[in-house]
Amino acid sequence: MTPEQAYEEMIRLSREEAVLGSCLELLEWDEEVCMPRNAVEHRSEQRALLAGLVHDRETDPRYEELLDAVEGSVLVDDPQSPIAVNVREIRRAFDKERHIPRRLAEEWARVTAMAQQSWAEARKNDDYPSFAPWLDRIFALARERADAVGFEGVRYDALLDDYEPGMTTDRVSALFTDLQAELVPLVAAVRSAPAAPRVVLARDFPVERQKLFVEAAANALGFDRHGGRLDLAHHPFCTQIGPGDTRIALRYDPRDVTQGFFSMMHELGHALYDQGLDTAHYGTPMGDAASLGLHESQSRMWENQVGRSEGFWLHFYPRLRSTFHESLNDVAMETFRREVNLVEPGPIRVYADEVTYNLHITIRFELELALVSGDLRAADLPGAWNELYERHLGVRPASDSEGCLQDIHWADGLIGYFPTYTLGNVYCAQLFAAADRAIGPLEDAFARGEFEPLREWLREHVHRHGMRWSVPELIERATGTPPDPSFLVESLTRRYGESY
Amino acid sequence: MTPEQAYEEMIRLSREEAVLGSCLELLEWDEEVCMPRNAVEHRSEQRALLAGLVHDRETDPRYEELLDAVEGSVLVDDPQSPIAVNVREIRRAFDKERHIPRRLAEEWARVTAMAQQSWAEARKNDDYPSFAPWLDRIFALARERADAVGFEGVRYDALLDDYEPGMTTDRVSALFTDLQAELVPLVAAVRSAPAAPRVVLARDFPVERQKLFVEAAANALGFDRHGGRLDLAHHPFCTQIGPGDTRIALRYDPRDVTQGFFSMMHELGHALYDQGLDTAHYGTPMGDAASLGLHESQSRMWENQVGRSEGFWLHFYPRLRSTFHESLNDVAMETFRREVNLVEPGPIRVYADEVTYNLHITIRFELELALVSGDLRAADLPGAWNELYERHLGVRPASDSEGCLQDIHWADGLIGYFPTYTLGNVYCAQLFAAADRAIGPLEDAFARGEFEPLREWLREHVHRHGMRWSVPELIERATGTPPDPSFLVESLTRRYGESY
């Protein structure tokens, strides 16, 4: 087999895996958006079958032979060519999968399924001790998994790499330590300021009208409606079924227009990334998002850097006010903006504002590291959790249900995942600052209703490159410096420091 | 391998094939109801991949070995036991697939794909001659297919058997000849009667209100809303994604409330059959519909026997009138009923009323037989078509587009399919008459808003049996006599003969 033939066959396998995976995406989308409730059992059979077929392809032993035939050939001479990138990333993924013994993969699936049930019960009954043994088992399996796939520095590197390829524990630690040092005093300052009363968020915003407004805004911001949809679901999400098919699902609150609108802004950022990938490379690493953190940077950019800015609301607030005239006629833009920029430390991550959010993540990262290393046992988690919340955010969870039981991630086996949320915020602020330097002032463009310049800058410097570079390299190429939390600190201090 | 093990493995394969096929159903449903238009290309890749995986399982050579191990064992001693039925039907389907050479299957797929494009062009431009060579090729392939799978009587038997298992050309010919002899004079009588002016069908019926009315009616008739959905699509259809997931899609006309309503009645009949199948046997012949004709009998029953009856509208018309008060307040129920029971011979099958519909089918059957046998060449089709329309329906198509180019079926390779529509009407009238004798008068129940007795009778005598018996045997068991067109003639004459 020539290297060319081997490469072609490898890409065929990779695309087939992607197309099959995209059928699974549709099943999952449909389950959240359309499926009648009596179909639950059949849907789980459909998903299990397709997931098995995807897994068979991920671990297809032919990859070994095909990779051997291409690696070292002239085809991969230029490490930044699409061929070299695809070969590098297919090798990385394949080696990882292949080193995980079947027994471990099966136990992982079984234990996380049961642990999720235990977690749901424990959270409902505020009964952490019943869940603690599962957490110990999951972290033990995570250690096994890390040892199986291997790592250079510490075990946590191997887990982090599942979500943020090439990122290391040391780099995250350094970033997060810097960030924490800046954010803790900022949050403390905010807490000492008197709280402003809320006026906007408990009025009438008919859902049908919210949908029309949100859809029109998504279109104006550049969501390709012929290549996607907006729907309703219990939890907001965005999924890419395939090229030309990116779907956003949202939830609306009839008393609070900001919930649905900012969910749209967040999911829109994900959608624009997906719609900006190079479709010619669909189904291969060159056509795939570079990391969860980079994906999150795009959602946070539209949600926070764009959607909470003054320029943005100079354009959109008159439209919002005329759409919901009865409820907003007496509300000045500045009042509205203050409310969508409120900072209020609380115990729950998913309700957190832009400033305090990152401390929820740095706390989880610190605890995860200790749980993986074995320095912290599950039985001692609630104490450690509550102490860190008190120290960094100045709040103490009233129960474990609103403390260390609030997130499903660990029960689901997602260890090494949390840091990607704050890495996303770090990348986001740095990319936005670079775009602003290059083509700004962006807020002036937003005020004129112009969002294409930012969108095209992101497409050019981020979206279209797929997995061509590691994320740190992509960030450095796009912004001139490696990932650096000072842009996030500067952005938050500038935007929130003065208010308090 | 013991017969028990072989049977278990066979059922596992069969269920896996069904679950995979059900993923394909969802892709197809989504394409009609949800998919954004830029996803067309990716969707065709998804469908092709899953269709290939389904085909691999249909023709899995392990079936041969498994069937050999079960056939002749004590497991199949009782021919009406679920095991014997499943083995018999899996054997039948497998033998058919396995006798079709790969070359023929591939050519079939390629030729029908191109023929459909040619058909669409030819129909648009009223250019039959450009399509005629494709029709000759398709009928030649159909002959090859029939020869490959084999038949006892004539070639057409093998084709018919794809859609109506066990039905023979002779039986259809006899049924249709009897039917035609009765219907042609009935239609002639209708044509000579003066046409009544239409009053209802060009008023305002807001679509949102139609949807609410139609959905409430579907619920009242017994559609399980927790096991299905109602949606919008360009063409009405019903699909079963799996147990607990039967989906109806409808189209509404804002000027004609009957279009959407009767489409719902038709698709509801299909849906009730699917929802009445035995879910314990899902993915095996015992849990599958017995034939296309029997499926159609259920849709026609709710559309025509139930939905055009006086009893039905005694219950529903007051509700319809209060929902669309502005448009129906001055319309008496008898006026409304007369309009939904109008008989008007025309050239187009899909617009045909209940009486003339069957003559559209008997004409196609006659022509199909001649095209398969070779007695008729594609070049001579338009003349033969128009002559039969004139003779049986008293109308002459103004063009080939509204004549022999109107249906996609032949271009799609669906040869032997048309008869199932009229077989459905024959079964339907016979089943309805039997139910009426057993638990009637049904119209009195309808007038009281009671539809459960009919629904339960159908579940008991038709739905729950899956493929246990051949359709003629099922009809005889349910009604006391083999399939007999006189029930249809009697029903049409009674209901339509007196009006003219």
mmCIF file of C-alpha atoms in Angstrom, chain B residues 11-339:
data_model
loop_
_atom_site.group_PDB
_atom_site.id
_atom_site.type_symbol
_atom_site.label_atom_id
_atom_site.label_comp_id
_atom_site.label_asym_id
_atom_site.label_seq_id
_atom_site.Cartn_x
_atom_site.Cartn_y
_atom_site.Cartn_z
ATOM 1 C CA ILE B 11 -33.706 -12.641 16.922
ATOM 2 C CA ARG B 12 -30.766 -10.573 18.166
ATOM 3 C CA LEU B 13 -29.674 -9.992 14.555
ATOM 4 C CA SER B 14 -33.208 -9.176 13.478
ATOM 5 C CA ARG B 15 -33.683 -6.683 16.297
ATOM 6 C CA GLU B 16 -30.343 -5.048 15.603
ATOM 7 C CA GLU B 17 -31.340 -4.637 11.959
ATOM 8 C CA ALA B 18 -34.625 -3.082 13.097
ATOM 9 C CA VAL B 19 -33.008 -0.682 15.576
ATOM 10 C CA LEU B 20 -30.524 0.436 12.926
ATOM 11 C CA GLY B 21 -33.391 0.827 10.456
ATOM 12 C CA SER B 22 -35.234 2.921 13.028
ATOM 13 C CA CYS B 23 -32.285 5.341 13.172
ATOM 14 C CA LEU B 24 -32.688 5.703 9.417
ATOM 15 C CA GLU B 25 -36.408 6.384 9.951
ATOM 16 C CA LEU B 26 -35.529 9.227 12.271
ATOM 17 C CA LEU B 27 -33.115 10.706 9.718
ATOM 18 C CA GLU B 28 -35.902 10.576 7.144
ATOM 19 C CA TRP B 29 -38.513 12.045 9.473
ATOM 20 C CA ASP B 30 -36.138 14.850 10.429
ATOM 21 C CA GLU B 31 -35.400 15.535 6.766
ATOM 22 C CA GLU B 32 -39.094 16.082 6.052
ATOM 23 C CA VAL B 33 -39.962 17.953 9.242
ATOM 24 C CA CYS B 34 -36.911 19.734 10.704
ATOM 25 C CA MET B 35 -33.746 19.671 8.669
ATOM 26 C CA PRO B 36 -32.264 22.984 7.496
ATOM 27 C CA ARG B 37 -31.850 23.076 3.747
ATOM 28 C CA ASN B 38 -28.047 23.324 3.682
ATOM 29 C CA ALA B 39 -27.851 19.910 5.329
ATOM 30 C CA VAL B 40 -29.077 18.051 2.227
ATOM 31 C CA GLU B 41 -25.687 16.728 1.209
ATOM 32 C CA HIS B 42 -24.653 15.563 4.673
ATOM 33 C CA ARG B 43 -28.030 13.955 5.230
ATOM 34 C CA SER B 44 -27.653 11.891 2.090
ATOM 35 C CA GLU B 45 -24.274 10.664 3.384
ATOM 36 C CA GLN B 46 -25.840 9.747 6.721
ATOM 37 C CA ARG B 47 -28.657 7.890 5.013
ATOM 38 C CA ALA B 48 -26.401 6.059 2.595
ATOM 39 C CA LEU B 49 -24.150 4.893 5.426
ATOM 40 C CA LEU B 50 -26.999 3.597 7.598
ATOM 41 C CA ALA B 51 -28.796 2.045 4.624
ATOM 42 C CA GLY B 52 -25.599 0.155 3.828
ATOM 43 C CA LEU B 53 -25.304 -1.084 7.412
ATOM 44 C CA VAL B 54 -28.947 -2.206 7.367
ATOM 45 C CA HIS B 55 -28.380 -4.008 4.077
ATOM 46 C CA ASP B 56 -25.284 -5.772 5.477
ATOM 47 C CA ARG B 57 -27.444 -7.152 8.257
ATOM 48 C CA GLU B 58 -30.329 -8.137 5.973
ATOM 49 C CA THR B 59 -27.938 -10.245 3.956
ATOM 50 C CA ASP B 60 -25.776 -11.450 6.849
ATOM 51 C CA PRO B 61 -24.739 -14.980 5.835
ATOM 52 C CA ARG B 62 -25.092 -16.110 9.464
ATOM 53 C CA TYR B 63 -28.862 -16.217 8.901
ATOM 54 C CA GLU B 64 -28.439 -19.265 6.675
ATOM 55 C CA GLU B 65 -26.695 -21.243 9.365
ATOM 56 C CA LEU B 66 -29.051 -20.064 12.111
ATOM 57 C CA LEU B 67 -32.147 -20.826 10.044
ATOM 58 C CA ASP B 68 -30.804 -24.274 9.241
ATOM 59 C CA ALA B 69 -30.349 -24.955 12.946
ATOM 60 C CA VAL B 70 -33.910 -23.943 13.847
ATOM 61 C CA GLU B 71 -35.927 -25.171 10.885
ATOM 62 C CA GLY B 72 -37.102 -28.721 11.408
ATOM 63 C CA SER B 73 -36.550 -28.486 15.179
ATOM 64 C CA VAL B 74 -39.362 -28.898 17.698
ATOM 65 C CA LEU B 75 -39.273 -25.113 18.207
ATOM 66 C CA VAL B 76 -41.271 -24.608 15.038
ATOM 67 C CA ASP B 77 -43.695 -27.496 15.485
ATOM 68 C CA ASP B 78 -46.660 -25.214 15.967
ATOM 69 C CA PRO B 79 -46.752 -23.116 12.781
ATOM 70 C CA GLN B 80 -48.675 -20.332 14.498
ATOM 71 C CA SER B 81 -46.327 -19.965 17.420
ATOM 72 C CA PRO B 82 -44.315 -16.721 17.460
ATOM 73 C CA ILE B 83 -41.101 -18.688 16.946
ATOM 74 C CA ALA B 84 -42.413 -20.512 13.882
ATOM 75 C CA VAL B 85 -43.809 -17.298 12.423
ATOM 76 C CA ASN B 86 -40.538 -15.447 12.929
ATOM 77 C CA VAL B 87 -38.494 -18.264 11.438
ATOM 78 C CA ARG B 88 -40.844 -18.569 8.445
ATOM 79 C CA GLU B 89 -40.761 -14.822 7.703
ATOM 80 C CA ILE B 90 -37.047 -14.355 8.314
ATOM 81 C CA ARG B 91 -36.438 -17.248 5.919
ATOM 82 C CA ARG B 92 -38.732 -15.698 3.314
ATOM 83 C CA ALA B 93 -37.029 -12.285 3.470
ATOM 84 C CA PHE B 94 -33.529 -13.742 3.606
ATOM 85 C CA ASP B 95 -34.049 -16.067 0.643
ATOM 86 C CA LYS B 96 -35.336 -13.169 -1.382
ATOM 87 C CA GLU B 97 -32.406 -10.854 -0.582
ATOM 88 C CA ARG B 98 -29.818 -13.550 -0.999
ATOM 89 C CA HIS B 99 -30.993 -14.483 -4.493
ATOM 90 C CA ILE B 100 -30.539 -10.962 -5.772
ATOM 91 C CA PRO B 101 -27.035 -10.645 -7.205
ATOM 92 C CA ARG B 102 -25.043 -7.702 -5.870
ATOM 93 C CA ARG B 103 -24.663 -6.379 -9.438
ATOM 94 C CA LEU B 104 -28.445 -6.262 -9.852
ATOM 95 C CA ALA B 105 -28.977 -4.545 -6.482
ATOM 96 C CA GLU B 106 -26.405 -1.908 -7.362
ATOM 97 C CA GLU B 107 -27.761 -1.341 -10.843
ATOM 98 C CA TRP B 108 -31.257 -1.091 -9.401
ATOM 99 C CA ALA B 109 -30.132 1.639 -7.004
ATOM 100 C CA ARG B 110 -28.241 3.525 -9.714
ATOM 101 C CA VAL B 111 -30.921 3.311 -12.389
ATOM 102 C CA THR B 112 -33.799 4.293 -10.118
ATOM 103 C CA ALA B 113 -31.829 7.286 -8.781
ATOM 104 C CA MET B 114 -31.261 8.547 -12.332
ATOM 105 C CA ALA B 115 -34.749 7.612 -13.487
ATOM 106 C CA GLN B 116 -36.287 9.691 -10.716
ATOM 107 C CA GLN B 117 -34.373 12.740 -11.892
ATOM 108 C CA SER B 118 -35.420 12.093 -15.474
ATOM 109 C CA TRP B 119 -39.025 11.608 -14.344
ATOM 110 C CA ALA B 120 -39.044 14.911 -12.419
ATOM 111 C CA GLU B 121 -37.712 16.752 -15.493
ATOM 112 C CA ALA B 122 -40.064 14.980 -17.882
ATOM 113 C CA ARG B 123 -43.071 15.706 -15.697
ATOM 114 C CA LYS B 124 -42.113 19.365 -15.374
ATOM 115 C CA ASN B 125 -41.666 19.771 -19.120
ATOM 116 C CA ASP B 126 -44.430 17.361 -20.157
ATOM 117 C CA ASP B 127 -41.791 15.454 -22.086
ATOM 118 C CA TYR B 128 -42.669 11.768 -21.751
ATOM 119 C CA PRO B 129 -40.388 10.563 -24.579
ATOM 120 C CA SER B 130 -37.277 11.634 -22.614
ATOM 121 C CA PHE B 131 -38.372 9.394 -19.747
ATOM 122 C CA ALA B 132 -39.611 6.394 -21.723
ATOM 123 C CA PRO B 133 -36.175 4.720 -22.140
ATOM 124 C CA TRP B 134 -35.710 4.770 -18.347
ATOM 125 C CA LEU B 135 -39.052 3.076 -17.911
ATOM 126 C CA ASP B 136 -38.021 0.311 -20.302
ATOM 127 C CA ARG B 137 -34.799 -0.170 -18.316
ATOM 128 C CA ILE B 138 -36.630 -0.277 -15.015
ATOM 129 C CA PHE B 139 -39.140 -2.850 -16.182
ATOM 130 C CA ALA B 140 -36.291 -4.908 -17.645
ATOM 131 C CA LEU B 141 -34.568 -4.810 -14.246
ATOM 132 C CA ALA B 142 -37.856 -5.729 -12.568
ATOM 133 C CA ARG B 143 -38.059 -8.808 -14.795
ATOM 134 C CA GLU B 144 -34.482 -9.695 -13.840
ATOM 135 C CA ARG B 145 -35.339 -9.248 -10.187
ATOM 136 C CA ALA B 146 -38.410 -11.458 -10.495
ATOM 137 C CA ASP B 147 -36.383 -14.146 -12.249
ATOM 138 C CA ALA B 148 -33.683 -13.971 -9.575
ATOM 139 C CA VAL B 149 -36.018 -14.374 -6.601
ATOM 140 C CA GLY B 150 -38.257 -16.843 -8.420
ATOM 141 C CA PHE B 151 -42.031 -17.268 -8.596
ATOM 142 C CA GLU B 152 -44.642 -19.990 -9.005
ATOM 143 C CA GLY B 153 -47.160 -18.428 -11.386
ATOM 144 C CA VAL B 154 -46.158 -15.349 -13.351
ATOM 145 C CA ARG B 155 -43.248 -12.953 -12.944
ATOM 146 C CA TYR B 156 -45.473 -10.250 -11.491
ATOM 147 C CA ASP B 157 -46.100 -12.528 -8.483
ATOM 148 C CA ALA B 158 -42.511 -12.025 -7.353
ATOM 149 C CA LEU B 159 -42.846 -8.237 -7.503
ATOM 150 C CA LEU B 160 -46.233 -8.078 -5.808
ATOM 151 C CA ASP B 161 -44.863 -10.263 -3.040
ATOM 152 C CA ASP B 162 -42.416 -7.483 -2.049
ATOM 153 C CA TYR B 163 -45.328 -5.381 -0.822
ATOM 154 C CA GLU B 164 -48.149 -7.844 -0.247
ATOM 155 C CA PRO B 165 -46.559 -11.079 0.925
ATOM 156 C CA GLY B 166 -48.262 -14.192 -0.379
ATOM 157 C CA MET B 167 -50.671 -12.340 -2.662
ATOM 158 C CA THR B 168 -50.784 -13.597 -6.254
ATOM 159 C CA THR B 169 -51.452 -11.946 -9.575
ATOM 160 C CA ASP B 170 -54.405 -14.243 -10.178
ATOM 161 C CA ARG B 171 -56.107 -13.270 -6.950
ATOM 162 C CA VAL B 172 -55.572 -9.566 -7.573
ATOM 163 C CA SER B 173 -56.837 -9.919 -11.139
ATOM 164 C CA ALA B 174 -59.985 -11.660 -9.974
ATOM 165 C CA LEU B 175 -60.626 -9.087 -7.230
ATOM 166 C CA PHE B 176 -59.998 -6.156 -9.538
ATOM 167 C CA THR B 177 -62.087 -7.504 -12.405
ATOM 168 C CA ASP B 178 -65.094 -7.879 -10.122
ATOM 169 C CA LEU B 179 -64.514 -4.458 -8.652
ATOM 170 C CA GLN B 180 -64.143 -2.755 -12.001
ATOM 171 C CA ALA B 181 -67.329 -4.298 -13.314
ATOM 172 C CA GLU B 182 -69.238 -2.686 -10.454
ATOM 173 C CA LEU B 183 -67.431 0.623 -10.214
ATOM 174 C CA VAL B 184 -67.452 1.701 -13.852
ATOM 175 C CA PRO B 185 -71.277 1.911 -14.017
ATOM 176 C CA LEU B 186 -71.399 3.592 -10.585
ATOM 177 C CA VAL B 187 -68.949 6.266 -11.717
ATOM 178 C CA ALA B 188 -70.857 6.735 -14.969
ATOM 179 C CA ALA B 189 -74.062 7.321 -12.992
ATOM 180 C CA VAL B 190 -72.298 9.828 -10.787
ATOM 181 C CA ARG B 191 -70.947 11.685 -13.795
ATOM 182 C CA SER B 192 -74.396 12.122 -15.288
ATOM 183 C CA ALA B 193 -75.746 13.716 -12.073
ATOM 184 C CA PRO B 194 -75.602 17.512 -11.836
ATOM 185 C CA ALA B 195 -72.677 18.858 -9.768
ATOM 186 C CA ALA B 196 -73.552 20.644 -6.512
ATOM 187 C CA PRO B 197 -71.854 24.011 -5.956
ATOM 188 C CA ARG B 198 -69.139 24.061 -3.282
ATOM 189 C CA VAL B 199 -69.638 26.406 -0.380
ATOM 190 C CA VAL B 200 -67.343 25.262 2.415
ATOM 191 C CA LEU B 201 -64.004 24.770 0.824
ATOM 192 C CA ALA B 202 -62.964 28.327 0.072
ATOM 193 C CA ARG B 203 -63.363 30.124 3.382
ATOM 194 C CA ASP B 204 -60.943 31.145 6.129
ATOM 195 C CA PHE B 205 -59.605 28.456 8.447
ATOM 196 C CA PRO B 206 -56.637 29.869 10.388
ATOM 197 C CA VAL B 207 -53.913 27.233 10.400
ATOM 198 C CA GLU B 208 -53.035 27.578 14.096
ATOM 199 C CA ARG B 209 -56.635 26.854 14.997
ATOM 200 C CA GLN B 210 -56.778 23.947 12.533
ATOM 201 C CA LYS B 211 -53.733 22.426 14.249
ATOM 202 C CA LEU B 212 -55.358 22.640 17.666
ATOM 203 C CA PHE B 213 -58.584 21.130 16.347
ATOM 204 C CA VAL B 214 -56.843 18.329 14.465
ATOM 205 C CA GLU B 215 -54.620 17.467 17.429
ATOM 206 C CA ALA B 216 -57.571 17.388 19.813
ATOM 207 C CA ALA B 217 -59.457 15.146 17.383
ATOM 208 C CA ALA B 218 -56.470 12.781 17.031
ATOM 209 C CA ASN B 219 -56.313 12.485 20.817
ATOM 210 C CA ALA B 220 -60.052 11.840 21.044
ATOM 211 C CA LEU B 221 -59.775 9.100 18.421
ATOM 212 C CA GLY B 222 -57.092 7.332 20.439
ATOM 213 C CA PHE B 223 -53.711 8.505 19.159
ATOM 214 C CA ASP B 224 -51.269 8.027 22.044
ATOM 215 C CA ARG B 225 -49.638 11.424 22.418
ATOM 216 C CA HIS B 226 -47.033 10.177 24.860
ATOM 217 C CA GLY B 227 -46.046 7.666 22.204
ATOM 218 C CA GLY B 228 -45.985 10.017 19.246
ATOM 219 C CA ARG B 229 -46.168 13.516 17.770
ATOM 220 C CA LEU B 230 -48.005 15.578 15.191
ATOM 221 C CA ASP B 231 -45.930 17.910 13.005
ATOM 222 C CA LEU B 232 -45.964 19.879 9.788
ATOM 223 C CA ALA B 233 -44.461 18.676 6.497
ATOM 224 C CA HIS B 234 -44.864 19.323 2.773
ATOM 225 C CA HIS B 235 -46.461 15.906 2.252
ATOM 226 C CA PRO B 236 -48.514 14.115 4.898
ATOM 227 C CA PHE B 237 -46.992 10.892 6.210
ATOM 228 C CA CYS B 238 -46.782 8.641 9.242
ATOM 229 C CA THR B 239 -43.647 6.893 10.437
ATOM 230 C CA GLN B 240 -42.899 4.585 13.305
ATOM 231 C CA ILE B 241 -39.480 5.376 14.772
ATOM 232 C CA GLY B 242 -39.902 2.564 17.276
ATOM 233 C CA PRO B 243 -42.059 1.413 20.191
ATOM 234 C CA GLY B 244 -43.536 4.480 21.867
ATOM 235 C CA ASP B 245 -42.594 6.735 18.955
ATOM 236 C CA THR B 246 -45.082 7.014 16.092
ATOM 237 C CA ARG B 247 -45.018 10.339 14.254
ATOM 238 C CA ILE B 248 -47.595 11.923 11.992
ATOM 239 C CA ALA B 249 -46.789 14.880 9.750
ATOM 240 C CA LEU B 250 -49.533 16.944 8.118
ATOM 241 C CA ARG B 251 -50.093 19.866 5.780
ATOM 242 C CA TYR B 252 -52.799 22.473 6.301
ATOM 243 C CA ASP B 253 -54.604 24.622 3.749
ATOM 244 C CA PRO B 254 -55.760 27.951 5.248
ATOM 245 C CA ARG B 255 -58.741 28.000 2.847
ATOM 246 C CA ASP B 256 -59.875 24.394 3.221
ATOM 247 C CA VAL B 257 -60.253 22.755 6.602
ATOM 248 C CA THR B 258 -60.922 19.316 5.109
ATOM 249 C CA GLN B 259 -57.415 18.809 3.654
ATOM 250 C CA GLY B 260 -55.568 18.772 6.956
ATOM 251 C CA PHE B 261 -58.363 17.017 8.803
ATOM 252 C CA PHE B 262 -58.708 14.104 6.395
ATOM 253 C CA SER B 263 -54.934 13.770 6.085
ATOM 254 C CA MET B 264 -54.898 13.380 9.845
ATOM 255 C CA MET B 265 -57.656 10.752 9.691
ATOM 256 C CA HIS B 266 -55.677 8.805 7.085
ATOM 257 C CA GLU B 267 -52.343 8.977 8.892
ATOM 258 C CA LEU B 268 -54.064 8.266 12.199
ATOM 259 C CA GLY B 269 -55.170 4.913 10.803
ATOM 260 C CA HIS B 270 -51.551 4.062 10.013
ATOM 261 C CA ALA B 271 -50.491 5.317 13.438
ATOM 262 C CA LEU B 272 -53.069 3.250 15.332
ATOM 263 C CA TYR B 273 -51.855 0.131 13.527
ATOM 264 C CA ASP B 274 -48.250 0.912 14.494
ATOM 265 C CA GLN B 275 -49.227 1.769 18.061
ATOM 266 C CA GLY B 276 -51.232 -1.479 18.218
ATOM 267 C CA LEU B 277 -48.343 -3.772 17.264
ATOM 268 C CA ASP B 278 -47.034 -6.016 20.024
ATOM 269 C CA THR B 279 -43.966 -4.210 21.390
ATOM 270 C CA ALA B 280 -42.726 -7.429 23.017
ATOM 271 C CA HIS B 281 -42.073 -8.637 19.463
ATOM 272 C CA TYR B 282 -40.495 -5.393 18.215
ATOM 273 C CA GLY B 283 -37.859 -5.943 15.569
ATOM 274 C CA THR B 284 -39.188 -9.344 14.515
ATOM 275 C CA PRO B 285 -41.894 -10.332 12.009
ATOM 276 C CA MET B 286 -44.349 -11.027 14.845
ATOM 277 C CA GLY B 287 -44.094 -7.365 15.796
ATOM 278 C CA ASP B 288 -44.267 -6.007 12.267
ATOM 279 C CA ALA B 289 -47.182 -5.014 10.041
ATOM 280 C CA ALA B 290 -48.460 -7.852 7.846
ATOM 281 C CA SER B 291 -48.461 -6.003 4.513
ATOM 282 C CA LEU B 292 -48.714 -2.613 2.863
ATOM 283 C CA GLY B 293 -52.276 -3.420 1.843
ATOM 284 C CA LEU B 294 -53.306 -4.187 5.386
ATOM 285 C CA HIS B 295 -51.603 -0.999 6.589
ATOM 286 C CA GLU B 296 -53.490 0.955 3.962
ATOM 287 C CA SER B 297 -56.740 -0.703 5.046
ATOM 288 C CA GLN B 298 -56.314 0.896 8.453
ATOM 289 C CA SER B 299 -55.665 4.402 7.079
ATOM 290 C CA ARG B 300 -58.616 4.125 4.700
ATOM 291 C CA MET B 301 -60.853 2.891 7.478
ATOM 292 C CA TRP B 302 -60.393 6.000 9.608
ATOM 293 C CA GLU B 303 -60.320 8.325 6.626
ATOM 294 C CA ASN B 304 -63.351 6.938 4.799
ATOM 295 C CA GLN B 305 -65.459 4.486 6.746
ATOM 296 C CA VAL B 306 -65.210 6.488 9.956
ATOM 297 C CA GLY B 307 -64.358 10.006 8.810
ATOM 298 C CA ARG B 308 -66.977 10.399 6.065
ATOM 299 C CA SER B 309 -69.835 8.855 8.035
ATOM 300 C CA GLU B 310 -72.861 10.685 9.356
ATOM 301 C CA GLY B 311 -72.341 9.416 12.905
ATOM 302 C CA PHE B 312 -68.811 10.773 12.979
ATOM 303 C CA TRP B 313 -69.909 14.272 12.017
ATOM 304 C CA LEU B 314 -72.883 14.215 14.348
ATOM 305 C CA HIS B 315 -70.215 14.198 17.034
ATOM 306 C CA PHE B 316 -67.522 16.345 15.415
ATOM 307 C CA TYR B 317 -69.416 18.884 13.340
ATOM 308 C CA PRO B 318 -70.702 20.952 16.295
ATOM 309 C CA ARG B 319 -67.118 21.111 17.553
ATOM 310 C CA LEU B 320 -65.770 22.057 14.150
ATOM 311 C CA ARG B 321 -68.437 24.694 13.703
ATOM 312 C CA SER B 322 -67.777 26.337 17.049
ATOM 313 C CA THR B 323 -64.024 26.321 16.392
ATOM 314 C CA PHE B 324 -64.478 27.998 12.982
ATOM 315 C CA HIS B 325 -67.613 29.927 13.785
ATOM 316 C CA GLU B 326 -67.061 32.748 11.275
ATOM 317 C CA SER B 327 -66.719 30.355 8.366
ATOM 318 C CA LEU B 328 -69.161 27.579 9.251
ATOM 319 C CA ASN B 329 -71.952 29.238 11.166
ATOM 320 C CA ASP B 330 -74.212 29.312 8.096
ATOM 321 C CA VAL B 331 -73.248 25.828 6.903
ATOM 322 C CA ALA B 332 -75.549 22.965 7.858
ATOM 323 C CA MET B 333 -73.966 19.634 8.718
ATOM 324 C CA GLU B 334 -75.583 18.017 5.682
ATOM 325 C CA THR B 335 -74.014 20.603 3.382
ATOM 326 C CA PHE B 336 -70.620 19.979 4.939
ATOM 327 C CA ARG B 337 -70.988 16.214 4.690
ATOM 328 C CA ARG B 338 -72.054 16.405 1.069
ATOM 329 C CA GLU B 339 -68.887 18.315 0.266
#
